[in-house]
XYZ file of C-alpha atoms in Angstrom:
692
model
C -0.005 -0.016 0.159
C 1.236 3.524 -0.380
C 2.124 5.628 2.198
C -0.420 7.219 4.770
C 0.011 9.758 7.065
C -1.042 10.113 10.597
C -4.980 11.277 11.363
C -5.438 13.958 13.486
C -8.741 14.538 15.566
C -8.971 17.628 18.314
C -11.992 17.854 20.444
C -12.556 20.204 23.377
C -14.446 18.998 26.242
C -17.553 20.797 28.022
C -16.062 23.026 30.808
C -16.741 21.525 34.197
C -18.392 23.005 37.308
C -16.393 25.541 38.923
C -13.725 25.464 36.100
C -12.827 29.185 34.650
C -12.961 29.481 31.673
C -12.589 32.711 29.566
C -13.701 31.389 25.812
C -10.621 32.124 24.765
C -10.157 28.383 22.665
C -12.358 28.756 19.426
C -13.283 26.261 16.967
C -14.038 26.904 13.239
C -15.685 25.049 10.202
C -15.233 25.738 6.817
C -17.191 24.068 4.546
C -14.598 24.633 1.874
C -11.608 23.482 3.708
C -10.537 21.648 7.385
C -11.194 22.950 10.787
C -9.421 25.221 12.534
C -8.565 26.134 16.724
C -7.684 29.115 17.541
C -5.689 29.457 21.236
C -5.021 32.326 22.593
C -0.924 32.422 23.876
C -0.785 32.679 27.289
C 2.147 34.953 27.906
C 0.627 37.325 25.640
C -3.121 37.495 25.179
C -3.234 39.505 21.924
C -1.151 36.935 20.184
C -3.608 33.749 18.755
C -2.002 30.748 17.532
C -3.952 28.710 14.271
C -4.248 24.956 14.435
C -5.767 23.574 11.032
C -6.842 19.958 11.564
C -9.078 17.756 8.997
C -11.539 16.922 12.009
C -12.253 19.108 15.019
C -14.931 19.258 17.627
C -16.375 21.467 19.960
C -18.050 21.386 23.502
C -21.307 20.842 22.010
C -20.411 17.066 20.581
C -20.811 14.338 21.018
C -19.286 10.543 21.057
C -21.218 9.469 17.992
C -19.962 12.260 15.866
C -16.196 11.345 16.114
C -16.891 7.909 15.651
C -18.925 7.973 12.570
C -16.768 10.524 11.087
C -13.254 9.276 11.968
C -13.772 5.828 13.226
C -15.872 3.579 11.762
C -13.921 4.271 7.914
C -10.975 2.538 9.986
C -13.056 -0.857 10.492
C -13.189 -1.518 6.924
C -9.030 -1.137 6.624
C -9.165 -3.920 9.961
C -11.145 -6.616 7.922
C -9.228 -5.616 4.631
C -5.704 -7.522 6.665
C -4.340 -4.068 8.106
C -3.250 -2.698 11.566
C -4.827 0.345 13.214
C -4.253 1.726 15.748
C -6.261 4.871 17.447
C -4.458 6.635 20.709
C -6.154 9.698 22.530
C -3.696 11.682 23.498
C -3.654 15.099 25.892
C -3.428 16.510 29.549
C -5.058 14.964 32.438
C -8.394 15.790 33.178
C -9.057 16.416 29.217
C -11.315 13.355 28.806
C -9.065 11.111 27.074
C -10.854 8.175 28.949
C -14.374 9.558 28.506
C -13.812 9.492 24.605
C -12.236 6.036 24.771
C -14.401 3.889 27.241
C -17.869 6.462 27.363
C -20.246 5.814 29.861
C -23.251 3.354 29.119
C -25.676 6.329 28.693
C -22.625 7.473 25.828
C -20.599 4.726 24.910
C -16.862 5.558 23.906
C -14.887 5.175 21.067
C -14.253 1.159 22.435
C -17.365 -0.556 22.442
C -18.689 1.225 19.290
C -15.833 -0.299 17.904
C -16.307 -3.971 18.993
C -19.750 -3.549 18.128
C -19.580 -2.302 14.565
C -16.621 -5.553 14.078
C -19.452 -7.666 15.066
C -21.745 -6.269 12.661
C -18.779 -6.507 10.209
C -18.433 -10.159 10.601
C -21.927 -11.118 9.820
C -21.901 -9.406 6.603
C -19.090 -11.894 5.597
C -20.013 -15.258 4.159
C -17.476 -15.916 2.597
C -14.933 -16.510 5.156
C -14.933 -18.004 8.478
C -14.194 -14.820 11.010
C -12.709 -14.513 14.678
C -11.935 -12.126 17.074
C -9.712 -11.850 19.692
C -9.333 -9.542 22.704
C -5.814 -8.727 24.797
C -5.485 -5.861 27.323
C -2.656 -4.599 28.781
C -1.276 -1.634 30.882
C 2.181 0.122 30.839
C 1.967 1.031 34.907
C 5.939 2.795 35.431
C 7.513 1.677 32.621
C 6.584 -1.847 33.256
C 3.679 -3.994 31.257
C 0.991 -5.857 33.217
C -1.649 -8.297 31.456
C -5.198 -6.864 32.627
C -7.160 -9.786 31.762
C -5.480 -11.982 34.974
C -5.646 -11.002 38.446
C -3.787 -7.743 38.926
C -2.092 -8.674 42.302
C -0.466 -11.966 41.228
C 0.023 -10.332 37.469
C 3.483 -10.419 36.619
C 5.536 -8.216 34.744
C 5.705 -8.627 30.820
C 8.888 -8.967 28.540
C 8.415 -6.549 25.266
C 9.953 -8.720 22.500
C 10.806 -8.623 18.724
C 9.976 -11.474 16.609
C 12.293 -12.609 12.804
C 9.571 -10.557 11.149
C 10.475 -7.119 13.082
C 7.093 -7.322 14.817
C 7.017 -5.825 18.498
C 4.704 -7.975 20.922
C 4.530 -8.775 24.125
C 4.992 -12.037 25.504
C 2.726 -14.350 27.612
C -0.263 -11.864 26.917
C -3.558 -13.670 27.590
C -5.694 -13.403 24.309
C -9.200 -14.175 24.718
C -11.861 -15.331 21.900
C -15.059 -13.258 21.504
C -18.403 -14.784 20.438
C -20.387 -11.756 21.264
C -20.590 -7.988 22.354
C -22.087 -9.387 25.735
C -19.024 -11.465 26.336
C -16.828 -8.531 25.487
C -18.406 -6.290 27.931
C -18.187 -8.659 30.806
C -14.416 -9.232 30.081
C -13.641 -5.411 29.586
C -15.762 -4.054 32.556
C -13.967 -6.710 34.686
C -10.378 -5.968 33.504
C -10.972 -2.467 33.469
C -11.118 -2.642 37.477
C -7.805 -3.729 37.459
C -6.357 -0.695 35.961
C -4.608 1.416 38.215
C -6.118 4.469 38.825
C -5.950 7.761 41.415
C -7.229 10.642 42.493
C -5.369 14.096 42.702
C -6.790 17.644 42.614
C -7.491 17.593 38.353
C -9.449 14.670 38.562
C -10.887 12.135 41.077
C -10.294 9.310 38.319
C -7.222 10.052 37.047
C -5.925 7.064 35.030
C -2.335 6.265 35.897
C -0.907 4.401 33.346
C -1.045 3.738 29.715
C -3.955 1.210 28.708
C -3.803 -0.838 25.009
C -6.574 -2.879 23.950
C -6.140 -4.785 21.345
C -8.854 -6.884 18.710
C -7.331 -8.963 16.484
C -9.606 -10.298 13.980
C -8.529 -13.594 11.908
C -10.593 -14.005 8.432
C -10.077 -17.002 6.804
C -11.188 -18.148 3.075
C -11.230 -21.793 2.627
C -11.968 -21.134 -1.109
C -9.168 -19.083 -1.887
C -7.012 -20.822 0.470
C -5.704 -17.424 2.236
C -6.065 -15.837 5.784
C -6.133 -12.216 6.597
C -5.282 -11.034 10.075
C -6.112 -7.449 10.809
C -5.569 -5.590 14.205
C -7.270 -2.246 15.961
C -5.395 -0.809 18.672
C -7.323 1.025 21.052
C -4.831 3.125 23.325
C -5.688 5.214 25.967
C -2.865 7.377 26.780
C -2.628 8.951 30.438
C -2.351 12.664 30.373
C 0.725 14.798 31.133
C 0.972 16.171 34.466
C 1.829 19.428 36.278
C 2.807 18.670 39.801
C 2.288 22.299 40.766
C -1.429 21.902 40.184
C -2.523 18.278 41.109
C -0.987 18.319 44.621
C 0.606 14.731 44.330
C 1.762 12.806 47.109
C 5.336 10.618 46.765
C 3.557 7.556 45.376
C 1.491 9.581 42.865
C 4.854 11.532 42.032
C 6.623 8.200 40.534
C 3.403 7.906 38.989
C 3.280 11.200 37.166
C 7.209 10.928 36.485
C 7.493 7.625 34.659
C 3.581 9.252 32.542
C 5.747 12.376 31.646
C 8.816 10.253 30.748
C 7.142 7.680 28.512
C 5.327 11.299 26.680
C 8.187 12.748 26.808
C 9.878 9.479 24.645
C 6.734 9.387 22.446
C 7.468 13.458 21.812
C 11.422 12.417 20.937
C 10.395 9.599 18.568
C 7.822 11.630 16.581
C 10.492 14.328 16.160
C 13.119 12.321 14.945
C 10.887 10.801 12.286
C 9.904 14.249 11.002
C 13.619 14.831 11.105
C 14.532 11.614 9.382
C 17.155 10.794 11.754
C 19.363 7.597 11.323
C 18.119 6.313 15.026
C 14.251 6.495 16.245
C 14.335 6.167 20.247
C 11.898 3.657 19.984
C 13.610 2.166 23.130
C 14.086 4.722 25.632
C 10.254 3.318 26.857
C 8.084 0.679 26.695
C 4.997 3.059 25.332
C 7.011 3.779 22.257
C 8.281 0.561 22.041
C 4.594 -1.036 21.701
C 3.712 1.751 19.482
C 6.726 1.298 17.151
C 4.460 0.064 14.650
C 2.138 2.550 14.842
C 4.705 5.498 14.381
C 6.457 4.869 11.142
C 5.596 1.515 11.233
C 2.863 -0.608 8.724
C -0.227 0.428 10.377
C -2.618 3.221 10.183
C -2.860 5.762 12.665
C -5.288 8.134 14.058
C -4.582 10.525 16.973
C -7.235 11.919 18.757
C -6.317 14.777 20.723
C -8.302 15.979 24.002
C -8.268 19.554 24.805
C -9.528 21.222 28.179
C -11.165 24.903 27.910
C -9.435 25.846 31.335
C -7.481 28.704 31.728
C -4.895 26.905 33.579
C -4.766 24.295 31.345
C -3.602 26.680 28.600
C -0.054 26.021 28.048
C -0.764 22.517 28.017
C -3.575 22.480 25.497
C -0.685 24.389 23.463
C 1.700 21.570 23.933
C -1.029 18.914 22.983
C -1.704 20.873 19.947
C 1.965 21.225 18.667
C 2.732 17.542 19.113
C -0.661 16.995 16.803
C 1.057 19.398 14.328
C 4.185 17.076 14.545
C 2.770 13.946 14.691
C 0.660 14.579 11.419
C 3.658 14.412 9.209
C 4.492 10.991 10.582
C 4.235 8.593 7.682
C 3.259 4.804 7.650
C 3.639 2.636 5.033
C 0.724 0.026 5.809
C 1.207 -3.582 4.922
C -1.788 -6.619 4.428
C -0.876 -9.419 6.775
C -2.047 -12.142 4.355
C -0.786 -15.772 4.612
C -1.393 -18.549 1.239
C -2.376 -21.516 3.365
C -2.057 -23.729 -0.461
C 0.587 -26.657 0.570
C 3.772 -26.301 -0.932
C 3.908 -29.279 -3.778
C 7.134 -31.197 -3.891
C 8.648 -31.878 -7.433
C 9.140 -35.149 -8.808
C 11.985 -36.531 -7.950
C 13.015 -37.177 -11.528
C 11.880 -33.902 -12.968
C 13.982 -31.033 -14.397
C 15.348 -29.032 -11.610
C 14.806 -25.257 -12.494
C 17.936 -23.664 -12.962
C 18.997 -21.766 -9.620
C 19.834 -18.208 -9.707
C 23.060 -16.660 -10.513
C 24.987 -16.245 -7.761
C 27.331 -12.752 -7.976
C 31.108 -13.088 -8.265
C 31.520 -10.967 -4.880
C 29.289 -13.500 -2.925
C 31.756 -16.320 -4.035
C 34.767 -14.425 -3.341
C 33.597 -13.700 0.307
C 33.682 -17.588 1.202
C 36.868 -18.035 3.197
C 39.153 -21.024 1.486
C 39.150 -22.997 4.977
C 35.458 -22.839 5.039
C 35.019 -26.248 4.368
C 36.680 -27.565 7.075
C 35.214 -25.263 9.296
C 31.506 -25.633 7.642
C 32.179 -29.644 8.141
C 33.046 -29.054 11.406
C 30.167 -26.886 12.636
C 27.632 -29.435 10.488
C 29.264 -32.126 12.300
C 28.732 -30.433 15.837
C 25.267 -29.877 15.160
C 23.767 -32.904 14.646
C 23.495 -35.638 11.711
C 22.677 -34.381 8.650
C 19.838 -34.887 6.104
C 21.705 -36.664 3.656
C 25.111 -36.898 1.855
C 25.964 -33.417 0.303
C 28.741 -33.210 -1.702
C 31.269 -29.974 -1.270
C 29.767 -26.867 -3.389
C 32.731 -24.653 -2.264
C 35.265 -24.088 -4.647
C 38.753 -26.087 -3.639
C 42.508 -24.452 -4.031
C 44.945 -25.318 -6.384
C 47.471 -27.791 -4.625
C 50.371 -26.732 -6.973
C 53.154 -25.699 -4.954
C 51.215 -26.026 -1.547
C 52.831 -29.344 -0.322
C 49.661 -30.749 -0.727
C 49.465 -32.431 -3.662
C 52.828 -33.082 -5.923
C 53.477 -31.183 -8.956
C 52.413 -33.717 -12.134
C 55.160 -33.850 -14.869
C 54.384 -33.135 -18.460
C 52.921 -36.324 -19.756
C 51.004 -36.726 -16.858
C 49.371 -33.476 -16.883
C 48.647 -34.185 -20.612
C 47.155 -37.331 -19.799
C 45.218 -35.456 -16.745
C 43.469 -32.597 -18.790
C 40.640 -34.408 -19.872
C 39.672 -35.963 -16.914
C 40.452 -32.632 -14.708
C 38.394 -30.776 -17.151
C 35.733 -33.162 -16.359
C 35.848 -32.834 -12.787
C 36.288 -29.165 -12.798
C 32.833 -29.120 -15.090
C 31.459 -31.289 -12.422
C 31.956 -28.585 -9.519
C 31.029 -26.034 -11.506
C 27.680 -27.663 -12.099
C 27.901 -28.382 -8.615
C 28.426 -25.177 -7.561
C 25.984 -23.822 -9.139
C 23.210 -24.933 -7.507
C 24.174 -23.463 -4.355
C 21.745 -20.743 -3.589
C 21.910 -17.447 -1.625
C 20.428 -18.428 1.345
C 22.674 -22.056 1.823
C 25.740 -19.711 1.075
C 24.538 -17.185 3.975
C 24.218 -19.952 6.468
C 27.671 -21.138 5.566
C 29.033 -17.977 6.335
C 27.462 -17.404 9.168
C 28.220 -20.553 10.331
C 31.724 -20.351 9.883
C 32.086 -16.704 11.108
C 30.270 -18.140 14.195
C 32.989 -20.827 14.309
C 35.567 -18.747 13.816
C 34.688 -16.040 16.343
C 34.163 -18.627 19.272
C 37.909 -19.833 18.572
C 38.982 -16.575 18.590
C 37.265 -15.755 21.805
C 38.195 -18.678 23.226
C 41.661 -18.030 22.597
C 41.338 -14.797 24.165
C 39.501 -16.124 27.227
C 42.308 -18.462 28.171
C 44.948 -16.022 27.093
C 43.081 -13.706 29.866
C 43.027 -16.299 31.978
C 46.812 -17.119 31.796
C 48.076 -13.748 32.410
C 45.747 -13.843 35.537
C 47.139 -17.101 36.832
C 50.772 -15.379 36.031
C 49.743 -11.939 37.656
C 48.734 -13.731 41.015
C 51.494 -15.838 40.748
C 54.167 -12.903 40.807
C 52.002 -10.830 43.124
C 52.284 -13.635 46.022
C 56.085 -14.279 45.263
C 56.090 -10.444 45.452
C 54.503 -10.350 48.932
C 56.432 -13.254 50.285
C 59.644 -11.691 49.486
C 58.636 -8.487 51.627
C 57.371 -10.530 54.268
C 60.982 -12.217 54.332
C 62.803 -8.669 54.326
C 60.413 -7.516 56.622
C 60.969 -10.215 58.843
C 65.027 -10.073 58.413
C 64.840 -6.433 59.275
C 62.877 -7.197 63.023
C 65.635 -10.185 63.490
C 68.264 -7.305 63.022
C 66.962 -4.742 65.095
C 66.062 -7.037 67.675
C 69.937 -8.237 67.597
C 71.198 -4.894 67.689
C 69.108 -3.875 70.515
C 69.474 -7.015 72.590
C 70.466 -5.604 76.146
C 73.030 -6.953 78.523
C 71.476 -9.329 81.331
C 71.163 -7.926 84.693
C 70.122 -4.210 83.315
C 67.091 -4.538 83.788
C 66.555 -5.809 87.502
C 66.868 -2.710 89.376
C 64.729 -0.986 87.177
C 61.948 -3.748 88.308
C 63.040 -3.958 91.619
C 62.060 0.324 91.838
C 58.882 -0.738 89.737
C 57.664 -3.403 92.145
C 58.493 -0.488 95.108
C 56.141 1.716 93.262
C 53.149 -0.964 92.931
C 53.383 -1.615 96.695
C 53.231 2.213 97.251
C 50.587 2.453 94.824
C 48.326 -0.300 96.356
C 49.058 1.282 99.701
C 47.865 4.703 98.076
C 44.875 3.396 96.511
C 44.050 1.810 99.826
C 44.090 4.983 101.913
C 41.932 6.430 98.934
C 39.608 3.503 99.353
C 39.058 3.851 103.092
C 38.555 7.872 103.006
C 36.232 7.007 100.455
C 34.127 5.030 102.306
C 34.563 7.132 105.481
C 33.433 10.030 103.580
C 30.723 8.367 102.340
C 29.669 7.378 105.832
C 29.650 11.077 106.746
C 27.880 12.043 103.761
C 24.863 9.911 104.671
C 24.992 10.854 108.246
C 24.942 14.658 107.159
C 21.614 13.366 104.973
C 19.782 12.602 107.697
C 20.679 15.434 110.236
C 18.756 19.049 110.476
C 20.772 21.960 109.381
C 20.848 22.826 113.071
C 22.476 19.742 114.288
C 24.334 19.754 110.844
C 26.087 23.168 112.169
C 26.592 22.241 115.721
C 28.298 18.848 114.220
C 30.424 21.362 112.076
C 31.084 23.675 115.158
C 32.614 20.660 117.089
C 34.393 19.118 113.836
C 36.112 22.737 113.522
C 37.133 22.835 117.653
C 38.530 19.446 117.113
C 40.758 20.731 114.325
C 41.793 23.842 115.621
C 42.812 22.352 118.785
C 45.128 19.442 116.939
C 46.565 22.222 114.477
C 47.241 24.063 117.431
C 49.411 21.247 118.768
C 51.160 20.873 115.667
C 48.889 17.443 114.571
C 48.015 18.815 111.277
C 47.093 15.293 109.443
C 44.326 14.980 112.173
C 43.212 18.000 111.859
C 43.120 17.856 108.441
C 40.552 14.493 108.416
C 38.533 16.580 111.000
C 38.563 20.356 108.635
C 37.008 17.655 105.972
C 34.535 16.164 108.009
C 33.572 19.238 109.187
C 33.336 20.558 105.743
C 30.577 18.137 105.036
C 28.759 18.922 107.365
C 29.066 23.237 106.273
C 30.042 22.724 102.383
C 28.804 26.203 101.876
C 31.850 27.292 104.050
C 34.148 29.054 102.161
C 36.539 30.520 105.402
C 36.850 26.144 106.515
C 37.132 25.590 102.557
C 40.005 27.905 102.846
C 41.439 26.808 106.145
C 41.580 22.701 104.266
C 43.418 24.367 101.576
C 46.196 25.850 103.413
C 46.827 23.201 105.914
C 46.911 20.502 102.370
C 49.851 23.066 101.133
C 51.598 23.007 104.390
C 51.422 19.272 104.449
C 52.340 19.103 101.065
C 55.375 21.643 101.278
C 56.692 20.773 104.922
C 55.646 24.068 106.258
C 54.524 25.111 109.775
C 51.046 25.757 110.201
C 50.425 29.069 112.232
C 46.086 29.272 112.899
C 45.326 32.783 113.216
C 44.080 34.078 116.746
C 40.798 33.501 117.868
C 38.733 36.547 118.447
C 37.698 37.949 121.491
C 33.694 38.425 122.154
C 32.799 41.443 124.559
C 30.171 40.115 126.990
C 26.455 40.312 126.941
C 25.859 42.948 129.304
C 28.023 44.913 128.236
C 26.613 45.294 125.026
C 23.150 45.732 126.663
C 24.564 48.557 128.577
C 26.120 50.393 125.198
C 22.510 49.787 123.878
C 21.083 51.619 126.681
C 23.153 54.273 126.237
C 22.652 55.228 123.206
C 18.737 55.058 123.513
C 18.773 57.303 126.882
C 21.509 59.696 124.929
C 18.620 59.837 121.582
C 16.428 60.895 124.228
C 17.714 63.609 126.507
C 18.383 65.335 123.094
C 14.608 65.559 122.403
C 13.431 68.122 119.934
C 16.780 68.124 118.049
C 16.197 64.544 117.130
C 12.941 64.883 115.351
C 12.260 62.320 112.961
C 15.824 60.468 114.147
C 13.388 59.806 117.663
C 10.703 58.944 116.121
C 12.931 56.066 113.297
C 14.666 55.053 116.651
C 10.593 54.390 118.299
C 10.279 52.119 115.210
C 7.320 50.020 116.228
C 7.268 50.140 120.182
C 7.525 53.062 122.443
C 10.481 54.114 124.346
C 9.971 51.715 127.487
C 9.805 49.337 125.159
C 12.631 49.650 123.722
C 14.476 49.900 127.298
C 13.374 47.126 128.518
C 13.190 44.992 124.894
C 15.733 42.659 123.584
C 18.837 43.482 121.279
C 16.555 42.479 118.671
C 13.863 45.158 119.336
C 16.918 47.917 119.614
C 18.689 47.282 116.324
C 15.245 46.717 114.288
C 14.906 50.271 114.565
C 15.402 53.115 111.171
C 18.655 53.098 109.927
C 18.942 57.001 110.680
C 19.272 56.355 114.309
C 21.414 53.529 113.625
C 23.744 55.782 112.045
C 23.829 58.860 114.776
C 25.160 55.484 116.994
C 27.656 54.952 114.398
C 28.690 58.679 114.875
C 29.409 58.524 118.514
C 29.789 55.219 119.747
C 32.127 54.458 116.211
C 33.572 51.345 118.444
C 30.257 49.711 119.166
C 28.339 49.946 116.099
C 30.226 46.808 114.970
C 28.443 44.958 117.782
C 24.678 46.349 117.381
C 24.873 45.496 113.880
C 25.490 42.078 114.480
C 22.729 41.744 117.031
C 19.877 40.667 114.679
C 22.165 37.805 113.142
C 22.689 36.027 116.621
C 18.529 36.527 117.031
C 18.393 34.387 113.908
C 20.404 31.883 115.010
C 23.180 32.419 112.449
C 26.542 30.381 113.850
C 29.557 32.428 113.383
C 32.556 30.224 113.935
C 36.296 31.006 114.931
C 38.954 29.152 112.995
């Protein structure tokens, strides 16, 4: 058949509820020319892009319109033995699945195609027609069979047969007898398809789905079989993850979808550019659709468009892809097979003359191919029958294989040699191109295998040799290191008896260390006991116990027994740990013991009698009262909280609780006694002032 370009059909879905549509996408129909889709540039509203296509459907179109105008004519193509591929392309939530599957009220392309194919089947009377269906999905670039249990469905490999046709291995194909049977199979299989919810679509397809219906027509009268197929592809929509709000699982699915669609665009671009390499193998989707993109099938691309303003850039991308795709040319092929049995010629019939071989083919046969071919045939198994060698042999003159003949013998052998050469040439002429190619291939395979074997043996020998050299080098280095160690031990060997004093001294040091450790352990246990005792005492009892230890320590320090005094001071520190002066006294005694110095304790302060203090206080009060008005506010401050009589007969605490002004007056006249007056409140609060 002649070249056939992929046909494009664009369909604009109706506006959804709560969807913002500015009416920017316009579809115009011209009776004499193609329809046109006008889309404003989202970056510059004043700029409008026009896309002319053969078929354009606006928001008011129905499922039947696109089927009757673009899909139904392809049913006849399928029944003529040609492969047809229809795939829906567009952004997510643009209506691809609705166009392909539809609903019960508005069936889509798939159910309408099946119904039309069964109607066409009933119209064929001379042929035996059989229909079969297969259904698969491409999820995260892996192929799964939807006609089996999805939970246990394995990943299916994509293969290519000897004729160059791509197929999915182990894919289930079920025969169809009626439309109702297909509806049952298809509804059950559609529930296995991967579907998820996004912000743009509550039932977004997360995979590409490919439904294939194969029709086999056998004409018993003409003894021919025609095989036609129609592939109905529902592609997953490209997604903008800024709008979909995908979680990590949906994000991985979206990445796989966008990658496969990107490879699809690369394939179309490479086909338009006439590139030497088409990247079909970069994705499972393009690998399976290879026959529909530049192959031997008839293609129809349905572009689904969304009217929302947030999809404006995606709409332009879809239309640009459609413009590039409509330039892709396919060369459809009729899949016909002859069922007539091949007749075998009679053994006595004259064989037709075989085709003449090109000289280049004969020259390309290696001289030693005969022996290699014989060895290969022997390894392959028993032959079907004795075959004379059809490869010309080299002359044996001067090679040592055949002794040279004399002139007489050469003259006598000419007739027989000519007959032999003629016989060989007749035998050589019977060799076909296919047989020569097979022999050459076997000879090349044998030669390649031999060379690979030689290379592997050589690499193995080199590896073993390298390992031996490395092992010998390691042993030599180990021996050198051992010799160096022996020499060092011999050079640094000490005479006997040198280390004896050092060892003795170390033993003495060990004894001292053990004694010191025992002493420290004893002190630690003693301090622990003191701490335990201090924890159960009241604050007043702790201060009294500390005062007792301080008095004992002071007595021992005056006698010169500093070690005992130090222990007693440390015990006192256990009961009054916050006393700074006590800590300083401990440090002083430790320093004296460490440096061997004498410790001279500070003299104890002499306290004045308690009665003398009271007299001084009473004298100060009488003095203040005699001054009368001159004291003013000072007298009132001295009175404090009670009367004068109460102060005279009160305690020392009441005297010292007067105002600061009266106390300042006393400081001026009785400078020597002011300290005693200030210390009286401290004694009333039971604060212990210890003399060290």
